[in-house]
């Protein structure tokens, strides 16, 4: 051949870029997290996150209505009760919010309920402490999680999403749902959830930071160590075998390699969770005029789909319909 191979021909203009792109984003592949907090007089902003609030029961419904008008219809709900306990948790507040949402919007919305205990416990850990208070009691926690998932299914959740990282919770939750006739409710497992520094704003929003007064200081003894990617593969294979319908990798950008590897080896639908710290990073950069917010966001979302994600949980999901109306290659 004469002269160089001209790869730039397919980059030359917006039209040929649109035609030749193999990774595409669609507004319908996004899930918007929602926080609803018991006992608030008015909704509150979440430090570091744009357009995300700790909602009251009534502001929650108004926000979902606004989201639906924009074309955002899939949600992940985090309920935050006013009263914290050590065990025998009250899920009534969260269940009532699920019932409100499904009663008001029905099948116009798809709602996954987070299933964890960190917003419910006095100490902020994702489960029930053993008597030594230095580790979580896995099996006692799993039983409490299955109870919560069942209650959320009764309240109308389309999907339950355990984020606690105990062993055996997928099988226990699936059995509880099936035993009560909820065979059609989906289960999304945080299979590959790593111990991460990128969960900061979430813990303020969900009131779920393990306090410094705890003997068990952090979540390292139950979340996956970033240096042990094989653990994530084992967890994904196990959760698939236990009956999960959707598997998740979290956080997103720090775990793109894991997402690519796991989605290629476990043929279930894969979700990626672009976490609160990741989102705050993008918004801070854009807020300082150091990155175009739309291009930065679309670049990360494109990377997720390129790595094998079928769906994206993002705090900016409600901006996706707007952002996706713009060519990511054009400033
Ligand atoms: C807690 C939970 C966390 C997130 C979802 N569920 C944080 C944690 O494990 O401490 C992370 C969400 C985020 O940062 O956006 N079970
Ligand atoms: Zn938790």
mmCIF file of C-alpha atoms and ligand atoms in Angstrom:
data_model
loop_
_atom_site.group_PDB
_atom_site.id
_atom_site.type_symbol
_atom_site.label_atom_id
_atom_site.label_comp_id
_atom_site.label_asym_id
_atom_site.label_seq_id
_atom_site.Cartn_x
_atom_site.Cartn_y
_atom_site.Cartn_z
ATOM 1 C CA UNK A 1 0.000 0.000 0.000
ATOM 2 C CA UNK A 2 1.029 3.556 -0.731
ATOM 3 C CA UNK A 3 1.333 5.888 2.220
ATOM 4 C CA UNK A 4 0.121 5.456 5.791
ATOM 5 C CA UNK A 5 -2.992 3.581 6.907
ATOM 6 C CA UNK A 6 -5.302 6.497 7.543
ATOM 7 C CA UNK A 7 -7.220 5.652 10.726
ATOM 8 C CA UNK A 8 -8.048 9.323 11.022
ATOM 9 C CA UNK A 9 -10.561 9.094 8.146
ATOM 10 C CA UNK A 10 -13.079 7.540 10.585
ATOM 11 C CA UNK A 11 -12.493 10.354 13.049
ATOM 12 C CA UNK A 12 -12.793 13.166 10.546
ATOM 13 C CA UNK A 13 -16.256 14.521 11.273
ATOM 14 C CA UNK A 14 -19.180 14.071 13.620
ATOM 15 C CA UNK A 15 -21.156 11.974 11.152
ATOM 16 C CA UNK A 16 -18.519 9.347 10.533
ATOM 17 C CA UNK A 17 -17.697 9.203 14.245
ATOM 18 C CA UNK A 18 -21.352 8.537 15.009
ATOM 19 C CA UNK A 19 -21.522 5.847 12.336
ATOM 20 C CA UNK A 20 -18.357 4.021 13.301
ATOM 21 C CA UNK A 21 -18.691 4.072 17.081
ATOM 22 C CA UNK A 22 -19.163 0.564 18.512
ATOM 23 C CA UNK A 23 -19.779 1.568 22.139
ATOM 24 C CA UNK A 24 -23.027 3.437 22.625
ATOM 25 C CA UNK A 25 -24.868 4.781 25.642
ATOM 26 C CA UNK A 26 -28.643 4.749 25.973
ATOM 27 C CA UNK A 27 -30.719 6.661 28.531
ATOM 28 C CA UNK A 28 -32.522 3.448 29.419
ATOM 29 C CA UNK A 29 -29.409 1.766 30.783
ATOM 30 C CA UNK A 30 -29.149 4.087 33.807
ATOM 31 C CA UNK A 31 -30.252 3.631 37.420
ATOM 32 C CA UNK A 32 -30.587 6.656 39.714
ATOM 33 C CA UNK A 33 -29.862 6.189 43.438
ATOM 34 C CA UNK A 34 -32.320 7.844 45.843
ATOM 35 C CA UNK A 35 -31.954 8.534 49.563
ATOM 36 C CA UNK A 36 -34.978 8.971 51.798
ATOM 37 C CA UNK A 37 -34.419 9.900 55.426
ATOM 38 C CA UNK A 38 -36.811 9.637 58.343
ATOM 39 C CA UNK A 39 -37.458 12.740 60.446
ATOM 40 C CA UNK A 40 -36.222 15.497 58.110
ATOM 41 C CA UNK A 41 -38.204 18.736 58.048
ATOM 42 C CA UNK A 42 -37.049 19.485 54.486
ATOM 43 C CA UNK A 43 -34.832 17.745 52.008
ATOM 44 C CA UNK A 44 -31.077 18.322 52.362
ATOM 45 C CA UNK A 45 -28.251 18.499 49.861
ATOM 46 C CA UNK A 46 -25.569 15.795 50.024
ATOM 47 C CA UNK A 47 -22.085 17.291 50.473
ATOM 48 C CA UNK A 48 -20.072 16.852 47.302
ATOM 49 C CA UNK A 49 -22.917 15.646 45.093
ATOM 50 C CA UNK A 50 -24.811 17.814 42.637
ATOM 51 C CA UNK A 51 -28.571 17.341 42.212
ATOM 52 C CA UNK A 52 -28.723 14.570 44.842
ATOM 53 C CA UNK A 53 -30.666 14.963 48.077
ATOM 54 C CA UNK A 54 -31.566 13.308 51.321
ATOM 55 C CA UNK A 55 -35.278 13.317 50.550
ATOM 56 C CA UNK A 56 -38.296 13.496 52.816
ATOM 57 C CA UNK A 57 -41.165 11.119 51.998
ATOM 58 C CA UNK A 58 -42.998 13.823 50.051
ATOM 59 C CA UNK A 59 -39.971 15.339 48.298
ATOM 60 C CA UNK A 60 -39.041 11.804 47.224
ATOM 61 C CA UNK A 61 -42.250 11.439 45.264
ATOM 62 C CA UNK A 62 -41.878 14.903 43.728
ATOM 63 C CA UNK A 63 -38.315 14.093 42.675
ATOM 64 C CA UNK A 64 -39.346 10.813 41.055
ATOM 65 C CA UNK A 65 -42.083 12.646 39.199
ATOM 66 C CA UNK A 66 -39.530 15.138 37.882
ATOM 67 C CA UNK A 67 -37.184 12.304 36.931
ATOM 68 C CA UNK A 68 -39.943 10.490 35.054
ATOM 69 C CA UNK A 69 -40.660 13.645 33.070
ATOM 70 C CA UNK A 70 -37.010 13.634 32.027
ATOM 71 C CA UNK A 71 -37.162 9.982 31.014
ATOM 72 C CA UNK A 72 -35.445 8.488 34.085
ATOM 73 C CA UNK A 73 -37.474 5.544 35.392
ATOM 74 C CA UNK A 74 -35.123 3.117 37.146
ATOM 75 C CA UNK A 75 -34.089 3.732 40.740
ATOM 76 C CA UNK A 76 -32.085 2.289 43.618
ATOM 77 C CA UNK A 77 -33.636 3.303 46.941
ATOM 78 C CA UNK A 78 -31.706 3.727 50.193
ATOM 79 C CA UNK A 79 -34.000 4.134 53.196
ATOM 80 C CA UNK A 80 -32.501 5.749 56.285
ATOM 81 C CA UNK A 81 -34.490 5.185 59.498
ATOM 82 C CA UNK A 82 -34.426 7.701 62.340
ATOM 83 C CA UNK A 83 -33.867 5.126 65.037
ATOM 84 C CA UNK A 84 -30.679 3.028 65.024
ATOM 85 C CA UNK A 85 -30.501 -0.342 66.752
ATOM 86 C CA UNK A 86 -28.098 -3.247 67.343
ATOM 87 C CA UNK A 87 -30.575 -5.854 66.041
ATOM 88 C CA UNK A 88 -34.365 -6.233 65.556
ATOM 89 C CA UNK A 89 -34.304 -3.386 63.060
ATOM 90 C CA UNK A 90 -37.390 -1.492 62.058
ATOM 91 C CA UNK A 91 -37.769 -1.454 58.291
ATOM 92 C CA UNK A 92 -41.191 0.176 58.425
ATOM 93 C CA UNK A 93 -40.016 3.584 57.215
ATOM 94 C CA UNK A 94 -38.223 2.205 54.141
ATOM 95 C CA UNK A 95 -41.046 -0.226 53.349
ATOM 96 C CA UNK A 96 -43.610 2.574 53.510
ATOM 97 C CA UNK A 97 -41.570 4.623 51.032
ATOM 98 C CA UNK A 98 -41.411 1.655 48.611
ATOM 99 C CA UNK A 99 -45.163 1.208 48.939
ATOM 100 C CA UNK A 100 -45.657 4.961 48.304
ATOM 101 C CA UNK A 101 -43.536 4.848 45.159
ATOM 102 C CA UNK A 102 -45.115 1.742 43.677
ATOM 103 C CA UNK A 103 -48.596 2.851 44.736
ATOM 104 C CA UNK A 104 -48.162 6.210 43.040
ATOM 105 C CA UNK A 105 -46.160 5.296 39.928
ATOM 106 C CA UNK A 106 -46.774 1.537 39.530
ATOM 107 C CA UNK A 107 -44.907 -0.042 36.650
ATOM 108 C CA UNK A 108 -43.903 3.341 35.230
ATOM 109 C CA UNK A 109 -40.912 2.924 37.541
ATOM 110 C CA UNK A 110 -38.584 0.058 38.390
ATOM 111 C CA UNK A 111 -37.331 0.242 41.939
ATOM 112 C CA UNK A 112 -34.511 -1.747 43.449
ATOM 113 C CA UNK A 113 -34.313 -1.619 47.239
ATOM 114 C CA UNK A 114 -30.892 -1.581 48.822
ATOM 115 C CA UNK A 115 -30.638 -4.392 51.351
ATOM 116 C CA UNK A 116 -28.074 -3.639 54.026
ATOM 117 C CA UNK A 117 -27.972 -2.739 57.682
ATOM 118 C CA UNK A 118 -25.430 0.115 57.844
ATOM 119 C CA UNK A 119 -28.145 2.812 57.879
ATOM 120 C CA UNK A 120 -29.995 0.872 60.574
ATOM 121 C CA UNK A 121 -27.225 0.014 63.043
ATOM 122 C CA UNK A 122 -25.987 2.185 65.930
ATOM 123 C CA UNK A 123 -22.368 1.540 64.840
ATOM 124 C CA UNK A 124 -22.751 2.023 61.066
ATOM 125 C CA UNK A 125 -21.508 -1.413 60.053
ATOM 126 C CA UNK A 126 -23.283 -3.435 57.382
ATOM 127 C CA UNK A 127 -24.315 -6.215 59.744
ATOM 128 C CA UNK A 128 -24.784 -7.424 63.289
ATOM 129 C CA UNK A 129 -21.694 -7.416 65.487
ATOM 130 C CA UNK A 130 -20.558 -10.637 67.151
ATOM 131 C CA UNK A 131 -20.269 -10.626 70.958
ATOM 132 C CA UNK A 132 -16.618 -9.525 70.780
ATOM 133 C CA UNK A 133 -17.782 -6.467 68.774
ATOM 134 C CA UNK A 134 -14.677 -6.862 66.625
ATOM 135 C CA UNK A 135 -16.261 -8.651 63.665
ATOM 136 C CA UNK A 136 -19.626 -9.120 62.017
ATOM 137 C CA UNK A 137 -21.611 -12.271 62.713
ATOM 138 C CA UNK A 138 -22.082 -13.441 59.128
ATOM 139 C CA UNK A 139 -24.935 -15.895 59.550
ATOM 140 C CA UNK A 140 -26.997 -13.828 61.998
ATOM 141 C CA UNK A 141 -26.601 -10.888 59.606
ATOM 142 C CA UNK A 142 -27.709 -12.973 56.621
ATOM 143 C CA UNK A 143 -30.921 -13.919 58.408
ATOM 144 C CA UNK A 144 -31.661 -10.230 59.128
ATOM 145 C CA UNK A 145 -30.940 -9.319 55.498
ATOM 146 C CA UNK A 146 -33.310 -12.007 54.221
ATOM 147 C CA UNK A 147 -36.044 -10.647 56.518
ATOM 148 C CA UNK A 148 -35.455 -7.138 55.182
ATOM 149 C CA UNK A 149 -35.482 -8.268 51.545
ATOM 150 C CA UNK A 150 -38.740 -10.126 52.085
ATOM 151 C CA UNK A 151 -40.330 -7.103 53.705
ATOM 152 C CA UNK A 152 -39.203 -4.878 50.807
ATOM 153 C CA UNK A 153 -40.648 -7.371 48.307
ATOM 154 C CA UNK A 154 -43.963 -7.258 50.176
ATOM 155 C CA UNK A 155 -43.818 -3.454 49.978
ATOM 156 C CA UNK A 156 -43.475 -3.683 46.182
ATOM 157 C CA UNK A 157 -39.739 -3.562 45.359
ATOM 158 C CA UNK A 158 -39.111 -4.828 41.831
ATOM 159 C CA UNK A 159 -35.613 -5.868 42.812
ATOM 160 C CA UNK A 160 -33.618 -6.277 46.002
ATOM 161 C CA UNK A 161 -29.945 -5.373 46.031
ATOM 162 C CA UNK A 162 -27.836 -6.693 48.926
ATOM 163 C CA UNK A 163 -24.773 -4.469 49.445
ATOM 164 C CA UNK A 164 -23.561 -5.895 52.773
ATOM 165 C CA UNK A 165 -20.925 -8.387 51.515
ATOM 166 C CA UNK A 166 -21.769 -11.280 53.849
ATOM 167 C CA UNK A 167 -21.362 -14.818 52.542
ATOM 168 C CA UNK A 168 -24.470 -16.739 51.540
ATOM 169 C CA UNK A 169 -26.878 -13.823 51.472
ATOM 170 C CA UNK A 170 -27.899 -14.305 47.851
ATOM 171 C CA UNK A 171 -29.087 -17.877 48.458
ATOM 172 C CA UNK A 172 -30.835 -16.888 51.694
ATOM 173 C CA UNK A 173 -32.626 -13.916 50.137
ATOM 174 C CA UNK A 174 -33.618 -15.901 47.038
ATOM 175 C CA UNK A 175 -35.048 -18.666 49.238
ATOM 176 C CA UNK A 176 -36.975 -16.155 51.364
ATOM 177 C CA UNK A 177 -38.482 -14.470 48.296
ATOM 178 C CA UNK A 178 -39.365 -17.730 46.543
ATOM 179 C CA UNK A 179 -40.847 -19.171 49.734
ATOM 180 C CA UNK A 180 -43.283 -16.261 49.895
ATOM 181 C CA UNK A 181 -44.303 -16.372 46.233
ATOM 182 C CA UNK A 182 -42.008 -13.596 45.004
ATOM 183 C CA UNK A 183 -40.354 -15.693 42.282
ATOM 184 C CA UNK A 184 -40.624 -12.797 39.823
ATOM 185 C CA UNK A 185 -38.753 -10.249 41.920
ATOM 186 C CA UNK A 186 -35.170 -9.739 40.793
ATOM 187 C CA UNK A 187 -31.995 -9.853 42.844
ATOM 188 C CA UNK A 188 -29.027 -7.652 42.009
ATOM 189 C CA UNK A 189 -25.943 -8.662 43.935
ATOM 190 C CA UNK A 190 -23.052 -6.377 44.793
ATOM 191 C CA UNK A 191 -20.827 -9.341 43.985
ATOM 192 C CA UNK A 192 -17.609 -7.438 43.347
ATOM 193 C CA UNK A 193 -17.789 -4.668 45.915
ATOM 194 C CA UNK A 194 -14.360 -3.526 46.985
ATOM 195 C CA UNK A 195 -13.194 -1.823 50.143
ATOM 196 C CA UNK A 196 -12.819 1.699 48.817
ATOM 197 C CA UNK A 197 -12.108 5.297 49.718
ATOM 198 C CA UNK A 198 -14.630 6.423 47.088
ATOM 199 C CA UNK A 199 -17.767 5.964 49.215
ATOM 200 C CA UNK A 200 -17.475 9.183 51.232
ATOM 201 C CA UNK A 201 -20.528 11.305 50.295
ATOM 202 C CA UNK A 202 -22.738 8.202 50.384
ATOM 203 C CA UNK A 203 -21.943 7.579 54.026
ATOM 204 C CA UNK A 204 -23.068 11.099 54.902
ATOM 205 C CA UNK A 205 -26.223 10.707 52.798
ATOM 206 C CA UNK A 206 -27.047 7.288 54.250
ATOM 207 C CA UNK A 207 -25.850 8.060 57.768
ATOM 208 C CA UNK A 208 -23.791 4.880 57.597
ATOM 209 C CA UNK A 209 -20.174 5.649 58.463
ATOM 210 C CA UNK A 210 -18.693 3.210 60.992
ATOM 211 C CA UNK A 211 -17.740 5.535 63.824
ATOM 212 C CA UNK A 212 -14.178 5.850 65.191
ATOM 213 C CA UNK A 213 -15.469 4.633 68.572
ATOM 214 C CA UNK A 214 -15.922 1.135 67.130
ATOM 215 C CA UNK A 215 -13.575 -1.750 67.868
ATOM 216 C CA UNK A 216 -14.255 -2.669 64.233
ATOM 217 C CA UNK A 217 -13.049 0.501 62.544
ATOM 218 C CA UNK A 218 -13.725 -0.068 58.880
ATOM 219 C CA UNK A 219 -15.291 -2.471 56.395
ATOM 220 C CA UNK A 220 -12.032 -4.192 55.375
ATOM 221 C CA UNK A 221 -13.017 -7.501 57.006
ATOM 222 C CA UNK A 222 -16.075 -7.914 54.795
ATOM 223 C CA UNK A 223 -15.543 -5.930 51.589
ATOM 224 C CA UNK A 224 -13.121 -7.186 48.911
ATOM 225 C CA UNK A 225 -9.479 -6.127 49.143
ATOM 226 C CA UNK A 226 -8.471 -4.135 46.033
ATOM 227 C CA UNK A 227 -5.342 -6.264 45.775
ATOM 228 C CA UNK A 228 -7.293 -9.520 45.495
ATOM 229 C CA UNK A 229 -9.173 -9.408 42.194
ATOM 230 C CA UNK A 230 -9.599 -13.203 42.161
ATOM 231 C CA UNK A 231 -11.864 -12.805 45.179
ATOM 232 C CA UNK A 232 -14.260 -10.832 42.989
ATOM 233 C CA UNK A 233 -14.366 -13.619 40.415
ATOM 234 C CA UNK A 234 -15.058 -16.211 43.107
ATOM 235 C CA UNK A 235 -17.832 -14.031 44.538
ATOM 236 C CA UNK A 236 -19.371 -13.455 41.108
ATOM 237 C CA UNK A 237 -19.394 -17.181 40.303
ATOM 238 C CA UNK A 238 -20.839 -17.976 43.714
ATOM 239 C CA UNK A 239 -23.556 -15.313 43.527
ATOM 240 C CA UNK A 240 -24.496 -16.490 40.029
ATOM 241 C CA UNK A 241 -24.776 -20.062 41.341
ATOM 242 C CA UNK A 242 -26.861 -18.845 44.305
ATOM 243 C CA UNK A 243 -29.384 -17.288 41.945
ATOM 244 C CA UNK A 244 -28.461 -13.628 41.427
ATOM 245 C CA UNK A 245 -30.083 -12.107 38.331
ATOM 246 C CA UNK A 246 -27.724 -9.159 37.968
ATOM 247 C CA UNK A 247 -24.152 -8.824 39.228
ATOM 248 C CA UNK A 248 -22.367 -5.595 40.056
ATOM 249 C CA UNK A 249 -18.876 -4.179 40.194
ATOM 250 C CA UNK A 250 -18.203 -1.284 42.537
ATOM 251 C CA UNK A 251 -16.541 1.230 42.526
ATOM 252 C CA UNK A 252 -16.444 1.838 38.771
ATOM 253 C CA UNK A 253 -13.331 3.534 37.438
ATOM 254 C CA UNK A 254 -10.936 1.968 39.988
ATOM 255 C CA UNK A 255 -12.262 -1.475 38.966
ATOM 256 C CA UNK A 256 -12.549 -1.311 35.179
ATOM 257 C CA UNK A 257 -10.152 -4.241 34.867
ATOM 258 C CA UNK A 258 -12.356 -6.317 37.168
ATOM 259 C CA UNK A 259 -15.476 -5.347 35.243
ATOM 260 C CA UNK A 260 -13.866 -6.355 31.935
ATOM 261 C CA UNK A 261 -12.615 -9.670 33.294
ATOM 262 C CA UNK A 262 -15.760 -10.663 35.179
ATOM 263 C CA UNK A 263 -18.236 -9.644 32.501
ATOM 264 C CA UNK A 264 -16.266 -11.733 30.007
ATOM 265 C CA UNK A 265 -16.334 -14.808 32.234
ATOM 266 C CA UNK A 266 -19.761 -14.741 33.941
ATOM 267 C CA UNK A 267 -22.562 -14.389 31.374
ATOM 268 C CA UNK A 268 -25.114 -12.586 33.567
ATOM 269 C CA UNK A 269 -26.108 -8.932 33.107
ATOM 270 C CA UNK A 270 -23.484 -6.687 34.707
ATOM 271 C CA UNK A 271 -24.089 -3.439 36.519
ATOM 272 C CA UNK A 272 -21.418 -0.970 37.494
ATOM 273 C CA UNK A 273 -21.805 1.457 40.393
ATOM 274 C CA UNK A 274 -20.153 4.812 39.793
ATOM 275 C CA UNK A 275 -19.880 5.668 43.462
ATOM 276 C CA UNK A 276 -20.451 8.883 45.352
ATOM 277 C CA UNK A 277 -16.735 9.634 45.657
ATOM 278 C CA UNK A 278 -16.201 9.088 41.951
ATOM 279 C CA UNK A 279 -19.115 11.389 41.162
ATOM 280 C CA UNK A 280 -17.891 14.058 43.571
ATOM 281 C CA UNK A 281 -14.505 13.929 41.834
ATOM 282 C CA UNK A 282 -16.058 14.632 38.453
ATOM 283 C CA UNK A 283 -18.318 17.373 39.805
ATOM 284 C CA UNK A 284 -15.450 19.047 41.686
ATOM 285 C CA UNK A 285 -13.253 19.046 38.589
ATOM 286 C CA UNK A 286 -16.069 20.521 36.522
ATOM 287 C CA UNK A 287 -17.001 22.949 39.303
ATOM 288 C CA UNK A 288 -13.482 24.362 39.185
ATOM 289 C CA UNK A 289 -13.673 24.810 35.431
ATOM 290 C CA UNK A 290 -11.034 22.113 34.931
ATOM 291 C CA UNK A 291 -13.157 19.689 32.902
ATOM 292 C CA UNK A 292 -16.253 19.880 30.775
ATOM 293 C CA UNK A 293 -18.898 18.192 32.956
ATOM 294 C CA UNK A 294 -20.714 16.527 30.066
ATOM 295 C CA UNK A 295 -17.610 15.200 28.361
ATOM 296 C CA UNK A 296 -16.072 13.980 31.618
ATOM 297 C CA UNK A 297 -19.246 12.165 32.558
ATOM 298 C CA UNK A 298 -19.742 10.605 29.129
ATOM 299 C CA UNK A 299 -16.127 9.495 28.975
ATOM 300 C CA UNK A 300 -16.493 7.536 32.213
ATOM 301 C CA UNK A 301 -19.834 6.024 31.183
ATOM 302 C CA UNK A 302 -18.390 5.004 27.811
ATOM 303 C CA UNK A 303 -15.507 3.312 29.623
ATOM 304 C CA UNK A 304 -17.998 1.294 31.692
ATOM 305 C CA UNK A 305 -19.895 0.034 28.669
ATOM 306 C CA UNK A 306 -16.622 -0.630 26.834
ATOM 307 C CA UNK A 307 -15.523 -2.755 29.799
ATOM 308 C CA UNK A 308 -18.717 -4.806 29.644
ATOM 309 C CA UNK A 309 -21.344 -3.056 31.781
ATOM 310 C CA UNK A 310 -24.942 -3.482 30.662
ATOM 311 C CA UNK A 311 -26.277 -0.916 33.121
ATOM 312 C CA UNK A 312 -24.837 1.988 35.077
ATOM 313 C CA UNK A 313 -25.826 3.116 38.561
ATOM 314 C CA UNK A 314 -24.892 6.771 38.618
ATOM 315 C CA UNK A 315 -25.725 9.791 40.753
ATOM 316 C CA UNK A 316 -25.856 11.693 37.468
ATOM 317 C CA UNK A 317 -28.328 9.255 35.876
ATOM 318 C CA UNK A 318 -30.930 12.007 35.969
ATOM 319 C CA UNK A 319 -28.665 14.076 33.723
ATOM 320 C CA UNK A 320 -28.158 11.201 31.265
ATOM 321 C CA UNK A 321 -31.058 11.971 28.906
ATOM 322 C CA UNK A 322 -29.770 15.538 28.587
ATOM 323 C CA UNK A 323 -26.107 14.592 28.270
ATOM 324 C CA UNK A 324 -26.747 11.848 25.747
ATOM 325 C CA UNK A 325 -28.342 14.341 23.419
ATOM 326 C CA UNK A 326 -24.823 15.642 22.815
ATOM 327 C CA UNK A 327 -22.045 14.164 20.719
ATOM 328 C CA UNK A 328 -19.319 13.064 23.166
ATOM 329 C CA UNK A 329 -16.690 13.799 20.550
ATOM 330 C CA UNK A 330 -17.701 17.427 20.176
ATOM 331 C CA UNK A 331 -16.822 19.950 22.873
HETATM 332 C C1 LIG B 1 -23.371 0.381 52.113
HETATM 333 C C2 LIG B 1 -23.236 0.921 50.738
HETATM 334 C C3 LIG B 1 -22.223 1.749 50.301
HETATM 335 C C4 LIG B 1 -22.513 2.067 49.013
HETATM 336 C C5 LIG B 1 -23.702 1.419 48.652
HETATM 337 N N1 LIG B 1 -24.135 0.705 49.738
HETATM 338 C C6 LIG B 1 -21.058 2.321 51.011
HETATM 339 C C7 LIG B 1 -20.254 1.471 51.876
HETATM 340 O O1 LIG B 1 -20.110 0.280 51.651
HETATM 341 O O2 LIG B 1 -19.762 2.036 52.834
HETATM 342 C C8 LIG B 1 -21.627 2.960 48.175
HETATM 343 C C9 LIG B 1 -22.289 3.981 47.445
HETATM 344 C C10 LIG B 1 -21.508 5.144 47.041
HETATM 345 O O3 LIG B 1 -20.452 5.565 47.540
HETATM 346 O O4 LIG B 1 -22.027 5.759 46.139
HETATM 347 N N2 LIG B 1 -23.807 -0.922 52.187
HETATM 348 ZN ZN1 LIG B 2 -23.968 -1.388 54.290
#
